[in-house]
XYZ file of C-alpha atoms in Angstrom:
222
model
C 112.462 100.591 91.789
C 110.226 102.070 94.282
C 109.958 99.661 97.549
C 106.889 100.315 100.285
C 107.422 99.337 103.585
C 103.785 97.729 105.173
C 103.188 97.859 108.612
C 99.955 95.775 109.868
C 98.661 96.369 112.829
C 95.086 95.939 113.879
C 92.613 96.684 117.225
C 91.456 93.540 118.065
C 93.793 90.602 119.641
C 91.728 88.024 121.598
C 94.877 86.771 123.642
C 96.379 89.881 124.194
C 94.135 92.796 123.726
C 96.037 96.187 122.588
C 99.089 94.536 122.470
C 99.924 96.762 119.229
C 99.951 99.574 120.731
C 101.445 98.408 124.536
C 104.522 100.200 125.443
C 107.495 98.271 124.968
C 111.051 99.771 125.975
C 110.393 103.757 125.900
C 107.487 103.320 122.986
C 104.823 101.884 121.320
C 105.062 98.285 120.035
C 104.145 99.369 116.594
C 106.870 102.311 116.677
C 109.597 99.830 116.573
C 108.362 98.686 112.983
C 108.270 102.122 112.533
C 111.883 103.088 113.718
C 113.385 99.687 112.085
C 112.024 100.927 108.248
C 113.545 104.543 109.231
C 116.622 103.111 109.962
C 116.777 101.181 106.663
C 115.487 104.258 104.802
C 118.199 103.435 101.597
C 115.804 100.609 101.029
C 112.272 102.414 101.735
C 110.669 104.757 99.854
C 107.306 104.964 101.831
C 106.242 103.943 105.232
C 101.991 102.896 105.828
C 100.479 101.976 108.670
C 97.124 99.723 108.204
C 94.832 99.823 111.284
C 91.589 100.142 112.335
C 92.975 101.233 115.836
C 91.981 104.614 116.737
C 95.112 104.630 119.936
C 97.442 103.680 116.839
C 96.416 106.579 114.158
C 96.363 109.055 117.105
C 99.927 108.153 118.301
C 101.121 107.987 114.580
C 99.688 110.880 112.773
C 102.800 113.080 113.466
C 105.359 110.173 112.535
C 105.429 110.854 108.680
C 104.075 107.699 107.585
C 101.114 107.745 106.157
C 98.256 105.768 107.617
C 95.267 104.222 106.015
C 92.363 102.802 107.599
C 91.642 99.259 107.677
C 88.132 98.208 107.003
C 86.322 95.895 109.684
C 86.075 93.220 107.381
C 90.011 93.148 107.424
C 90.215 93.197 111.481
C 89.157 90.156 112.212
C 91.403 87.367 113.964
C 91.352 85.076 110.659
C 92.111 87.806 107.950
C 95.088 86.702 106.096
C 97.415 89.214 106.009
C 97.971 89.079 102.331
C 94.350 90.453 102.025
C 95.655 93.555 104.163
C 98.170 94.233 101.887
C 96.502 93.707 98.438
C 93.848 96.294 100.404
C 96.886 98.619 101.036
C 98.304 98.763 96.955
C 94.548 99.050 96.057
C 94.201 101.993 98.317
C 96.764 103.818 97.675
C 96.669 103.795 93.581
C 100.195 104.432 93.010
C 103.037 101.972 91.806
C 105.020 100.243 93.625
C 107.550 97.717 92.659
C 108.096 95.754 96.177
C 106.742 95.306 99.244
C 108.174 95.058 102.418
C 106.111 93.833 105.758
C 107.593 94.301 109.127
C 104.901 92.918 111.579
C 104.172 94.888 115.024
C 105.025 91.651 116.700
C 108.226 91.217 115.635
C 109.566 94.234 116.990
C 112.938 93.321 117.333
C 115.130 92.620 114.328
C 118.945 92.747 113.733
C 119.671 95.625 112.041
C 121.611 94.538 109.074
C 119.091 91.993 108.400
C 117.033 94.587 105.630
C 120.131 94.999 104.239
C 121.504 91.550 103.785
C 118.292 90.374 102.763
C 117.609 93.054 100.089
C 120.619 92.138 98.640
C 119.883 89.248 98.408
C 116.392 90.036 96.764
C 117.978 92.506 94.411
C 121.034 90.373 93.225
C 119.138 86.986 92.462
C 115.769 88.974 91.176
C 113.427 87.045 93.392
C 109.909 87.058 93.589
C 110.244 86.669 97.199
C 112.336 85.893 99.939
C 111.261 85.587 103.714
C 113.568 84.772 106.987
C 113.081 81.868 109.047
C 114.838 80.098 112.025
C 116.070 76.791 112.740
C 114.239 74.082 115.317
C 115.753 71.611 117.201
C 113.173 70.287 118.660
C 111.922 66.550 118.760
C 108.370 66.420 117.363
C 106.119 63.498 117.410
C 102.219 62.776 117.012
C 100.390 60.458 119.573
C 97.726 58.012 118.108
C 96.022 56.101 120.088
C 97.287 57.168 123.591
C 101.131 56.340 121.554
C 103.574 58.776 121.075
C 105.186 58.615 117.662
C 108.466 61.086 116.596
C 108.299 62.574 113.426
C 111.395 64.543 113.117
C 113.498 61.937 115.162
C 113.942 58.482 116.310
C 114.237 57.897 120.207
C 117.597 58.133 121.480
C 118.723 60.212 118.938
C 120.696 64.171 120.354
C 118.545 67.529 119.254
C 121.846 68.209 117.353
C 121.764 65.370 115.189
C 118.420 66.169 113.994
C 117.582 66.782 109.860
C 117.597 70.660 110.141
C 113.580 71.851 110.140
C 112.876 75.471 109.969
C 109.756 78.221 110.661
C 108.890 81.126 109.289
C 109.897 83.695 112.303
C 108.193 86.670 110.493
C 111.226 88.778 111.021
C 110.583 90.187 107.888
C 109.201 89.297 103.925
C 109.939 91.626 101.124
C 107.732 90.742 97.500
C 106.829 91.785 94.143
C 104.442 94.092 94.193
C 102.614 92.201 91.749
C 103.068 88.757 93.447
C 100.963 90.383 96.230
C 98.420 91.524 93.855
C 97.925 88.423 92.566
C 97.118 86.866 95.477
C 100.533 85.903 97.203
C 103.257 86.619 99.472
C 105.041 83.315 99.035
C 105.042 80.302 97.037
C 107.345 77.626 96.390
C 109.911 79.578 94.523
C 110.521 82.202 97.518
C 114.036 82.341 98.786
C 114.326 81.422 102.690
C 116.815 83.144 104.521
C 118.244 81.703 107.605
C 118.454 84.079 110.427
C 120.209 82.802 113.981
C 119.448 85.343 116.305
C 117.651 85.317 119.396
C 115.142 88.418 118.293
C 113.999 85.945 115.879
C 112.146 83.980 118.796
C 109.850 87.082 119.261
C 106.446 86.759 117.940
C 103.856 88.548 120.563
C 100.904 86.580 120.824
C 100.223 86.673 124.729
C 101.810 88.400 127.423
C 104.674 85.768 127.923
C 105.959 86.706 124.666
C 105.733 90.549 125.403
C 107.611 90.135 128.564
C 110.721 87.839 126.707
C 110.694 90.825 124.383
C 111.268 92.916 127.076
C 113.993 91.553 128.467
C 115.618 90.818 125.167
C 115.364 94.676 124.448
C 116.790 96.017 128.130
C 119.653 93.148 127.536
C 120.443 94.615 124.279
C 120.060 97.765 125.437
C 122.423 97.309 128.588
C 125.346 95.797 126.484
């Protein structure tokens, strides 16, 4: 099987503007995609880099991945990102079997987690299998001035909770073909739990770049 490892990372970010290519640690945010797939190499076959961000094809073009530019119809805040990769496969012409998309703003991943998860892929011959995270937090809607819990009743400890769970966007790996017709997940694609505090990390805003931060130098300090 021949696996491709997608790395999406776009110009334009309304609430944080750059943010792909903002130095975090010693390098770029979108190098530590970069450096995670290079690390799990066993796994990869082929690196790409979509962008239409000339800072990002500059800093990359002597990091042996190949890069391919992203139209401006595919840079735009709403563009699903399933529509970036069905643009990558079609771009690139050649066959691939999976897929595997490491978002820029999830920088920080365990590093065993590729490897536990691709087993996991491999051994059950999923479609699809994604990581999320557990919440415990009490959620509730308010009508009419009210406050109602959803996920709770009042009184009742964050630990006793019925376990709920978001997608973190640590990592997905799909079929090829899934992707090229038209998904990345459905109801049949495996959720693996991760319980790790890198799996908080999703940079949308500065906040989230500067938790990142700190999570690195911590790591980095042990």
């Amino acid at each position: 099987m021949k696996t491709l490892a997608i790395i999406p990372a776009r110009k334009n970010s309304k609430r944080f503007p750059g943010k792909n290519h903002k130095t975090l640690g010693s390098i770029p945010l979108f190098m530590h995609s970069i450096n995670y797939a290079r690390n799990n190499s066993e796994f990869i076959d082929e690196i790409i880099i979509s962008t239409d961000d000339p800072v990002i094809f500059d800093t990359a073009e002597n990091e042996y991945v190949r890069l391919i530019k992203r139209p401006d119809n595919l840079g735009k805040d709403a563009t699903p990102t399933l529509e970036v990769l069905v643009h990558v496969l079609e771009d690139i012409g050649e066959k691939y079997d999976n897929v595997i998309l490491l978002q820029p703003t999830n920088p920080l991943r365990p590093l065993d987690l590729l490897k536990h998860c691709w087993q996991l892929y491999t051994q059950k011959n999923l479609d699809s299998l994604f990581t999320v995270s557990r919440n415990f937090q009490k959620f509730g809607k308010i009508k009419n001035d009210n406050f109602e819990p959803f996920n709770y009743k009042f009184g009742q400890r964050s630990q006793d909770l019925e376990p709920l769970y978001y997608e973190n966007g640590l990592l997905y790996i799909a079929k090829a073909e899934m992707i090229r017709n038209g998904k990345l997940m459905d109801g049949n694609s495996f959720p693996y739990i991760v319980d790790h505090p890198f799996a908080e990390v999703d940079i949308d805003e500065q906040v989230d770049f500067d938790y990142a931060e700190f999570l690195l130098n911590r790591s980095e300090n042990k």
